[in-house]
Tab-separated table of C-alpha atoms (C1' of nucleotides) in Angstrom:
chain	number	residue	atom	x	y	z
A	1442	MET	CA	123.767	117.476	133.403
A	1443	GLU	CA	125.622	120.775	133.442
A	1444	GLN	CA	128.908	119.021	132.865
A	1445	ARG	CA	127.389	117.143	129.992
A	1446	ILE	CA	126.161	120.363	128.424
A	1447	ASP	CA	129.559	121.883	128.964
A	1448	ARG	CA	131.225	119.083	127.085
A	1449	ILE	CA	128.772	119.375	124.234
A	1450	LYS	CA	129.494	123.098	124.194
A	1451	LYS	CA	133.194	122.411	123.841
A	1452	GLN	CA	132.519	119.886	121.148
A	1453	LEU	CA	130.546	122.485	119.227
A	1454	HIS	CA	133.250	125.117	119.690
A	1455	SER	CA	135.913	122.726	118.476
A	1456	GLN	CA	134.104	122.752	115.130
A	1457	SER	CA	133.433	126.492	115.420
A	1458	TYR	CA	129.764	126.159	116.131
A	1459	LYS	CA	128.135	128.053	118.975
A	1460	LEU	CA	125.933	126.820	121.748
A	1461	THR	CA	123.167	129.358	121.242
A	1462	PRO	CA	120.302	129.586	123.738
A	1463	GLN	CA	118.075	127.720	121.295
A	1464	ARG	CA	120.609	124.944	120.878
A	1465	GLU	CA	121.113	124.719	124.613
A	1466	ALA	CA	117.372	124.483	125.212
A	1467	THR	CA	117.173	121.712	122.641
A	1468	VAL	CA	120.027	119.797	124.197
A	1469	ARG	CA	118.422	120.134	127.626
A	1470	VAL	CA	115.212	118.619	126.345
A	1471	LEU	CA	117.151	115.710	124.905
A	1472	LEU	CA	119.002	115.168	128.174
A	1473	GLU	CA	115.821	115.374	130.229
A	1474	ASN	CA	114.177	112.784	128.020
A	1475	GLU	CA	117.150	110.549	127.525
A	1476	LYS	CA	115.098	107.370	127.717
A	1477	ASP	CA	112.582	108.469	125.099
A	1478	HIS	CA	112.856	108.380	121.371
A	1479	LEU	CA	111.600	111.781	120.360
A	1480	SER	CA	110.746	112.935	116.885
A	1481	ALA	CA	111.704	116.430	115.727
A	1482	GLU	CA	108.124	117.491	116.356
A	1483	ASP	CA	108.217	116.019	119.875
A	1484	VAL	CA	111.406	117.901	120.626
A	1485	TYR	CA	109.944	121.085	119.200
A	1486	LEU	CA	106.884	120.927	121.461
A	1487	LEU	CA	108.982	120.220	124.536
A	1488	VAL	CA	111.483	122.969	123.812
A	1489	LYS	CA	108.662	125.399	123.176
A	1490	GLU	CA	107.510	124.990	126.785
A	1491	LYS	CA	110.739	126.520	127.980
A	1492	ALA	CA	111.732	128.673	125.041
A	1493	PRO	CA	108.452	129.551	123.321
A	1494	GLU	CA	110.109	131.738	120.715
A	1495	ILE	CA	112.005	128.871	119.082
A	1496	GLY	CA	111.104	127.901	115.545
A	1497	LEU	CA	110.627	124.400	114.193
A	1498	ALA	CA	113.301	124.957	111.572
A	1499	THR	CA	115.850	125.698	114.258
A	1500	VAL	CA	115.005	122.463	116.013
A	1501	TYR	CA	115.509	120.533	112.781
A	1502	ARG	CA	118.788	122.322	112.171
A	1503	THR	CA	119.989	121.682	115.696
A	1504	LEU	CA	119.119	118.006	115.577
A	1505	GLU	CA	120.884	117.699	112.252
A	1506	LEU	CA	123.935	119.375	113.735
A	1507	LEU	CA	123.941	117.175	116.831
A	1508	ASN	CA	123.667	114.183	114.568
A	1509	GLU	CA	126.746	115.249	112.631
A	1510	LEU	CA	128.636	115.684	115.890
A	1511	GLU	CA	127.464	112.201	116.927
A	1512	VAL	CA	125.837	113.584	120.038
A	1513	VAL	CA	122.571	112.073	118.883
A	1514	ASP	CA	121.767	109.260	116.496
A	1515	LYS	CA	118.968	109.584	114.019
A	1516	ILE	CA	116.929	106.439	113.923
A	1517	ASN	CA	113.845	105.212	112.184
A	1518	PHE	CA	111.605	102.498	113.537
A	1519	GLY	CA	109.489	102.132	110.434
A	1520	ASP	CA	106.760	104.603	111.234
A	1521	GLY	CA	107.319	107.564	108.976
A	1522	VAL	CA	109.322	109.764	111.350
A	1523	SER	CA	112.966	110.124	112.276
A	1524	ARG	CA	113.713	109.916	115.958
A	1525	TYR	CA	116.704	111.308	117.772
A	1526	ASP	CA	118.444	109.267	120.392
A	1527	LEU	CA	121.189	110.595	122.652
A	1528	ARG	CA	124.342	108.598	122.278
A	1529	LYS	CA	125.750	107.507	125.619
A	1530	GLU	CA	128.846	109.525	126.397
A	1531	GLY	CA	131.939	107.560	125.601
A	1532	ALA	CA	129.958	104.812	123.935
A	1533	ASP	CA	131.917	103.487	121.011
A	1534	HIS	CA	128.871	101.860	119.538
A	1535	PHE	CA	125.269	102.810	119.075
A	1536	HIS	CA	122.986	100.935	121.421
A	1537	HIS	CA	120.299	98.537	120.273
A	1538	HIS	CA	116.521	98.698	120.439
A	1539	LEU	CA	113.645	96.436	121.306
A	1540	VAL	CA	110.453	97.624	119.666
A	1541	CYS	CA	107.292	95.991	120.977
A	1542	ILE	CA	104.744	95.320	118.265
A	1543	GLU	CA	101.990	95.111	120.898
A	1544	CYS	CA	102.348	98.298	122.904
A	1545	GLY	CA	104.836	100.280	120.831
A	1546	SER	CA	107.334	100.625	123.662
A	1547	VAL	CA	110.993	100.996	122.779
A	1548	ASP	CA	113.588	99.640	125.178
A	1549	GLU	CA	117.327	100.052	124.872
A	1550	ILE	CA	120.137	97.567	125.148
A	1551	GLN	CA	123.398	99.234	126.055
A	1552	GLU	CA	125.441	96.031	125.988
A	1553	ASP	CA	127.569	95.594	122.922
A	1554	LEU	CA	126.390	92.120	121.794
A	1555	LEU	CA	127.801	92.554	118.282
A	1556	GLY	CA	131.513	92.147	118.970
A	1557	GLU	CA	131.846	88.718	117.430
A	1558	VAL	CA	129.428	89.480	114.620
A	1559	GLU	CA	131.370	92.562	113.632
A	1560	LYS	CA	134.616	90.629	113.521
A	1561	ILE	CA	133.040	88.226	111.062
A	1562	VAL	CA	131.648	91.023	108.930
A	1563	GLU	CA	134.940	92.903	108.827
A	1564	ASN	CA	136.920	89.787	107.951
A	1565	ASP	CA	134.619	87.873	105.639
A	1566	TRP	CA	133.173	90.859	103.811
A	1567	ARG	CA	136.202	93.132	104.053
A	1568	PHE	CA	133.826	95.822	105.292
A	1569	LYS	CA	135.185	98.555	107.580
A	1570	ILE	CA	132.346	99.109	110.048
A	1571	LYS	CA	131.773	102.687	111.153
A	1572	ASP	CA	128.326	102.379	112.670
A	1573	HIS	CA	125.473	99.950	113.054
A	1574	ARG	CA	121.749	99.737	113.632
A	1575	LEU	CA	120.250	96.735	115.370
A	1576	THR	CA	116.567	96.642	116.191
A	1577	PHE	CA	114.474	93.704	117.301
A	1578	HIS	CA	110.745	93.685	116.761
A	1579	GLY	CA	108.667	91.468	119.000
A	1580	ILE	CA	106.784	91.263	122.267
A	1581	CYS	CA	108.161	92.949	125.360
A	1582	TYR	CA	108.047	91.412	128.837
A	1583	ARG	CA	105.241	93.713	129.913
A	1584	CYS	CA	102.927	92.546	127.138
A	1585	HIS	CA	103.894	88.938	127.781
A	1586	GLU	CA	102.831	89.213	131.387
A	1587	LYS	CA	99.612	90.937	130.461
A	1588	GLN	CA	98.740	88.103	128.104
A	1589	ASP	CA	99.629	85.504	130.736
A	1590	THR	CA	97.262	87.020	133.284
A	1591	GLY	CA	94.590	87.723	130.713
A	1592	GLU	CA	94.879	91.428	131.387
A	1593	GLU	CA	94.118	93.680	128.478
A	1594	SER	CA	96.905	95.231	126.437
A	1595	GLY	CA	96.728	98.811	127.629
A	1596	SER	CA	98.830	101.900	127.225
A	1597	GLU	CA	100.615	102.323	130.528
A	1598	VAL	CA	103.861	102.212	128.606
A	1599	LYS	CA	104.675	105.230	126.511
A	1600	GLU	CA	103.491	104.615	122.988
A	1601	LEU	CA	105.690	105.072	119.975
A	1602	ASN	CA	103.240	107.369	118.283
B	222	MET	CA	111.002	82.433	88.463
B	223	GLU	CA	107.672	81.025	87.301
B	224	GLN	CA	107.599	78.618	90.198
B	225	ARG	CA	108.344	81.432	92.555
B	226	ILE	CA	105.484	83.489	91.177
B	227	ASP	CA	103.258	80.473	91.451
B	228	ARG	CA	104.038	80.080	95.093
B	229	ILE	CA	103.403	83.738	95.758
B	230	LYS	CA	100.108	83.322	93.927
B	231	LYS	CA	99.149	80.482	96.228
B	232	GLN	CA	100.205	82.499	99.217
B	233	LEU	CA	97.953	85.318	98.110
B	234	HIS	CA	95.056	82.954	97.472
B	235	SER	CA	95.461	81.396	100.901
B	236	GLN	CA	94.554	84.782	102.333
B	237	SER	CA	91.903	85.334	99.634
B	238	TYR	CA	93.854	87.900	97.711
B	239	LYS	CA	94.240	87.667	93.963
B	240	LEU	CA	97.320	87.803	91.800
B	241	THR	CA	96.058	90.454	89.404
B	242	PRO	CA	98.076	91.359	86.321
B	243	GLN	CA	99.266	94.504	88.077
B	244	ARG	CA	100.400	92.562	91.097
B	245	GLU	CA	102.105	89.983	88.937
B	246	ALA	CA	103.931	92.676	87.001
B	247	THR	CA	105.079	94.214	90.264
B	248	VAL	CA	106.274	90.897	91.633
B	249	ARG	CA	108.169	90.250	88.391
B	250	VAL	CA	109.997	93.536	88.720
B	251	LEU	CA	110.963	92.658	92.258
B	252	LEU	CA	112.210	89.230	91.209
B	253	GLU	CA	114.148	90.639	88.280
B	254	ASN	CA	115.861	93.131	90.568
B	255	GLU	CA	116.326	90.887	93.535
B	256	LYS	CA	119.729	92.285	94.369
B	257	ASP	CA	118.598	95.885	94.371
B	258	HIS	CA	116.842	97.822	97.062
B	259	LEU	CA	114.121	99.605	95.168
B	260	SER	CA	111.906	102.371	96.444
B	261	ALA	CA	108.210	102.411	95.564
B	262	GLU	CA	108.966	105.012	92.922
B	263	ASP	CA	111.731	102.837	91.471
B	264	VAL	CA	109.370	99.890	91.273
B	265	TYR	CA	106.689	102.044	89.706
B	266	LEU	CA	108.977	103.228	86.932
B	267	LEU	CA	110.188	99.710	86.208
B	268	VAL	CA	106.706	98.221	86.198
B	269	LYS	CA	105.505	100.991	83.924
B	270	GLU	CA	107.918	99.847	81.233
B	271	LYS	CA	106.043	96.573	80.976
B	272	ALA	CA	102.594	97.562	82.121
B	273	PRO	CA	102.295	101.268	81.313
B	274	GLU	CA	98.702	101.499	82.511
B	275	ILE	CA	99.575	100.779	86.132
B	276	GLY	CA	99.039	103.497	88.698
B	277	LEU	CA	101.439	104.548	91.430
B	278	ALA	CA	98.812	103.901	94.090
B	279	THR	CA	98.504	100.292	92.983
B	280	VAL	CA	102.232	99.822	93.303
B	281	TYR	CA	102.140	101.208	96.828
B	282	ARG	CA	99.210	98.967	97.692
B	283	THR	CA	100.882	95.924	96.225
B	284	LEU	CA	104.112	96.540	98.077
B	285	GLU	CA	102.176	97.011	101.288
B	286	LEU	CA	100.382	93.737	100.665
B	287	LEU	CA	103.568	91.856	99.876
B	288	ASN	CA	105.044	93.262	103.038
B	289	GLU	CA	102.157	91.920	105.107
B	290	LEU	CA	102.607	88.519	103.493
B	291	GLU	CA	106.307	88.713	104.325
B	292	VAL	CA	107.218	88.295	100.687
B	293	VAL	CA	109.120	91.560	100.887
B	294	ASP	CA	110.586	93.461	103.790
B	295	LYS	CA	110.205	97.191	104.005
B	296	ILE	CA	113.471	98.772	105.019
B	297	ASN	CA	114.783	102.228	105.543
B	298	PHE	CA	118.440	103.136	105.227
B	299	GLY	CA	118.101	106.649	106.569
B	300	ASP	CA	117.512	108.507	103.341
B	301	GLY	CA	113.886	109.529	103.350
B	302	VAL	CA	112.458	106.598	101.384
B	303	SER	CA	111.241	103.116	102.169
B	304	ARG	CA	112.821	100.359	100.164
B	305	TYR	CA	111.423	96.931	99.464
B	306	ASP	CA	113.602	93.900	99.691
B	307	LEU	CA	112.552	90.419	98.605
B	308	ARG	CA	112.817	87.988	101.457
B	309	LYS	CA	114.688	84.838	100.496
B	310	GLU	CA	112.256	81.961	100.142
B	311	GLY	CA	112.248	79.828	103.231
B	312	ALA	CA	114.424	82.285	105.128
B	313	ASP	CA	113.318	82.365	108.729
B	314	HIS	CA	115.120	85.610	109.330
B	315	PHE	CA	115.542	88.843	107.466
B	316	HIS	CA	118.991	89.198	106.000
B	317	HIS	CA	121.405	91.925	106.976
B	318	HIS	CA	122.798	94.885	105.068
B	319	LEU	CA	126.121	96.573	104.509
B	320	VAL	CA	125.637	100.178	103.471
B	321	CYS	CA	128.754	101.872	102.124
B	322	ILE	CA	129.024	105.504	103.196
B	323	GLU	CA	131.442	106.166	100.320
B	324	CYS	CA	129.636	104.856	97.256
B	325	GLY	CA	126.170	104.152	98.609
B	326	SER	CA	126.207	100.500	97.613
B	327	VAL	CA	124.126	98.076	99.641
B	328	ASP	CA	125.320	94.491	100.021
B	329	GLU	CA	123.418	91.691	101.662
B	330	ILE	CA	124.468	89.138	104.229
B	331	GLN	CA	122.298	86.039	104.117
B	332	GLU	CA	124.042	84.297	106.996
B	333	ASP	CA	122.182	84.369	110.249
B	334	LEU	CA	124.929	85.783	112.524
B	335	LEU	CA	122.460	86.729	115.260
B	336	GLY	CA	121.678	83.306	116.731
B	337	GLU	CA	123.623	83.794	119.935
B	338	VAL	CA	122.648	87.436	120.273
B	339	GLU	CA	118.964	86.607	119.985
B	340	LYS	CA	119.236	83.959	122.678
B	341	ILE	CA	120.671	86.577	125.025
B	342	VAL	CA	117.985	89.098	124.159
B	343	GLU	CA	115.168	86.590	124.627
B	344	ASN	CA	116.527	85.376	127.951
B	345	ASP	CA	117.903	88.511	129.559
B	346	TRP	CA	115.224	90.907	128.371
B	347	ARG	CA	112.350	88.422	128.247
B	348	PHE	CA	111.659	89.728	124.751
B	349	LYS	CA	109.975	87.429	122.214
B	350	ILE	CA	111.711	88.264	118.955
B	351	LYS	CA	109.565	88.251	115.830
B	352	ASP	CA	111.804	90.146	113.437
B	353	HIS	CA	115.014	92.097	113.319
B	354	ARG	CA	116.884	94.734	111.369
B	355	LEU	CA	120.653	94.761	111.306
B	356	THR	CA	122.517	97.249	109.152
B	357	PHE	CA	126.179	98.123	109.187
B	358	HIS	CA	127.380	101.451	107.880
B	359	GLY	CA	130.970	101.683	106.760
B	360	ILE	CA	133.333	101.279	103.833
B	361	CYS	CA	132.834	98.437	101.395
B	362	TYR	CA	135.686	96.387	99.943
B	363	ARG	CA	135.404	98.147	96.578
B	364	CYS	CA	135.979	101.578	98.070
B	365	HIS	CA	138.809	100.227	100.204
B	366	GLU	CA	140.601	98.969	97.144
B	367	LYS	CA	140.012	102.192	95.277
B	368	GLN	CA	141.600	104.152	98.102
B	369	ASP	CA	144.539	101.758	98.231
B	370	THR	CA	145.320	102.216	94.553
B	371	GLY	CA	144.567	105.906	94.617
B	372	GLU	CA	141.741	105.427	92.150
B	373	GLU	CA	138.869	107.850	92.392
B	374	SER	CA	135.674	106.897	94.148
B	375	GLY	CA	133.353	106.530	91.190
B	376	SER	CA	129.860	105.235	90.624
B	377	GLU	CA	130.285	101.867	89.003
B	378	VAL	CA	128.278	100.438	91.853
B	379	LYS	CA	124.595	101.250	91.879
B	380	GLU	CA	124.031	104.274	94.083
B	381	LEU	CA	121.483	104.313	96.854
B	382	ASN	CA	119.878	107.496	95.596
C	204	DA	C1'	73.076	87.694	84.047
C	205	DT	C1'	73.320	90.005	88.582
C	206	DG	C1'	74.463	91.757	92.651
C	207	DA	C1'	78.391	91.884	95.890
C	208	DT	C1'	83.048	92.428	96.555
C	209	DA	C1'	87.732	93.425	95.423
C	210	DA	C1'	90.990	95.937	92.850
C	211	DT	C1'	92.437	99.738	90.113
C	212	DG	C1'	93.868	104.507	88.474
C	213	DA	C1'	93.601	109.311	88.844
C	214	DT	C1'	93.807	112.660	91.898
C	215	DA	C1'	93.710	115.106	96.226
C	216	DA	C1'	95.206	115.302	100.967
C	217	DT	C1'	98.709	114.757	104.554
C	218	DA	C1'	102.761	115.391	106.761
C	219	DA	C1'	107.829	115.244	107.488
C	220	DA	C1'	111.747	117.469	106.141
C	221	DA	C1'	114.322	120.843	103.471
C	222	DA	C1'	114.871	125.304	101.362
C	223	DT	C1'	114.308	130.260	101.246
C	224	DC	C1'	114.876	134.754	102.943
C	225	DA	C1'	114.645	138.778	105.674
C	226	DC	C1'	116.202	139.822	110.120
C	227	DT	C1'	119.017	139.472	114.372
C	228	DT	C1'	122.849	138.211	116.945
C	229	DT	C1'	127.642	137.414	117.450
C	230	DA	C1'	132.403	137.690	116.341
C	231	DT	C1'	136.254	140.052	114.164
C	232	DA	C1'	139.161	143.682	112.794
C	233	DA	C1'	140.090	148.317	111.746
D	470	DT	C1'	134.117	151.626	119.881
D	471	DT	C1'	132.375	151.181	115.449
D	472	DA	C1'	131.525	148.716	111.171
D	473	DT	C1'	131.562	144.799	108.681
D	474	DA	C1'	131.357	140.112	107.863
D	475	DA	C1'	129.594	135.702	109.325
D	476	DA	C1'	126.537	132.728	111.716
D	477	DG	C1'	122.160	131.717	113.412
D	478	DT	C1'	117.182	132.264	113.714
D	479	DG	C1'	112.053	132.237	112.756
D	480	DA	C1'	108.386	132.455	109.631
D	481	DT	C1'	107.097	130.692	105.693
D	482	DT	C1'	107.103	128.185	101.448
D	483	DT	C1'	108.397	124.268	98.876
D	484	DT	C1'	109.330	119.637	98.155
D	485	DT	C1'	108.324	114.960	98.187
D	486	DA	C1'	106.945	110.344	99.977
D	487	DT	C1'	102.993	108.213	101.315
D	488	DT	C1'	98.027	107.757	102.266
D	489	DA	C1'	93.224	108.578	101.450
D	490	DT	C1'	89.374	109.228	98.463
D	491	DC	C1'	86.321	107.996	94.972
D	492	DA	C1'	84.486	106.841	90.656
D	493	DT	C1'	85.204	103.051	87.540
D	494	DT	C1'	86.318	98.354	86.271
D	495	DA	C1'	87.109	93.489	86.905
D	496	DT	C1'	86.083	89.262	89.334
D	497	DC	C1'	83.424	85.935	91.808
D	498	DA	C1'	79.516	83.311	93.679
D	499	DT	C1'	74.914	82.552	93.111
DNA sequence: ATGATAATGATAATAAAAATCACTTTATAA
DNA sequence: TTATAAAGTGATTTTTATTATCATTATCAT
């Protein structure tokens, strides 16, 4: 955690940005909620618990900055809000998502999966790939099992909204 | 074109919706701009040329309806607007996109490409896939060639914004 | 025709994100 | 150290895409 923050700090400095207390608090929230897919508003509320003086605008600016530095990826699952997803350190590709249309859960796939596909795209379409977004919409294993046992589709899994 | 509209009409009727003149005008605009990725506003302006009495709300409602019927797919390339993309007739999967970060052009890949990947996702994650979104961000062949010949990066390709 | 329902258009309401601006903090250089 | 520029912040306003509302109109079944 601390090492991770330290590396982000260096990354900021290398582009002559500073790791201000507000930025650090924001990064900490992202690290502590690595598995979630927080909106700017979500991040704002969480940061406010620890640094109540922070303003929403600063959170937006920080997230924008972290996005430029490729520390986070901005992603949109089709509801109207942008979500910010920490990029795995050293990951050369953005991970994939499974969005459940039943319960709203979002799971991540860290495996590459697209190696072959990207070769085809680069060769056949002469397209130099810099980034990708792959999201599957469907029914997650939890909702499957619920349906199998006749259990109701509840909200034990964190909802998207 | 006419046959296509006729089939959409039947599809609407099968769910007891009507193909009103406004809806037909909207569908025509989508068909006439099949290769583009129009926002609701874009569609509105184009429809207005032919049916000036139409209201923006109706366009939004129609696009929403066509999205439910899977005639169009709502997609978001990361700029703040939703875009509406005609689904190829008979296509059992949503096509993929190549977004150029130089010129903003958006090309489509109709080939499936994800067959193997989806098998893995369904098996390893026990996830029942209903839909997917795959977008690559990078440099398109046109911008490549421009850079090679030292030509400036212009706007002969339709911009995203 | 007539009553019920669906659809429309104008407009207002909502809400996410961006812009503005006065103020504060930090860094730099005399 | 001081002062002077630059960067960053917080409160607020503005912008803009989308949704909701509601009175009016068109359509359909009886």
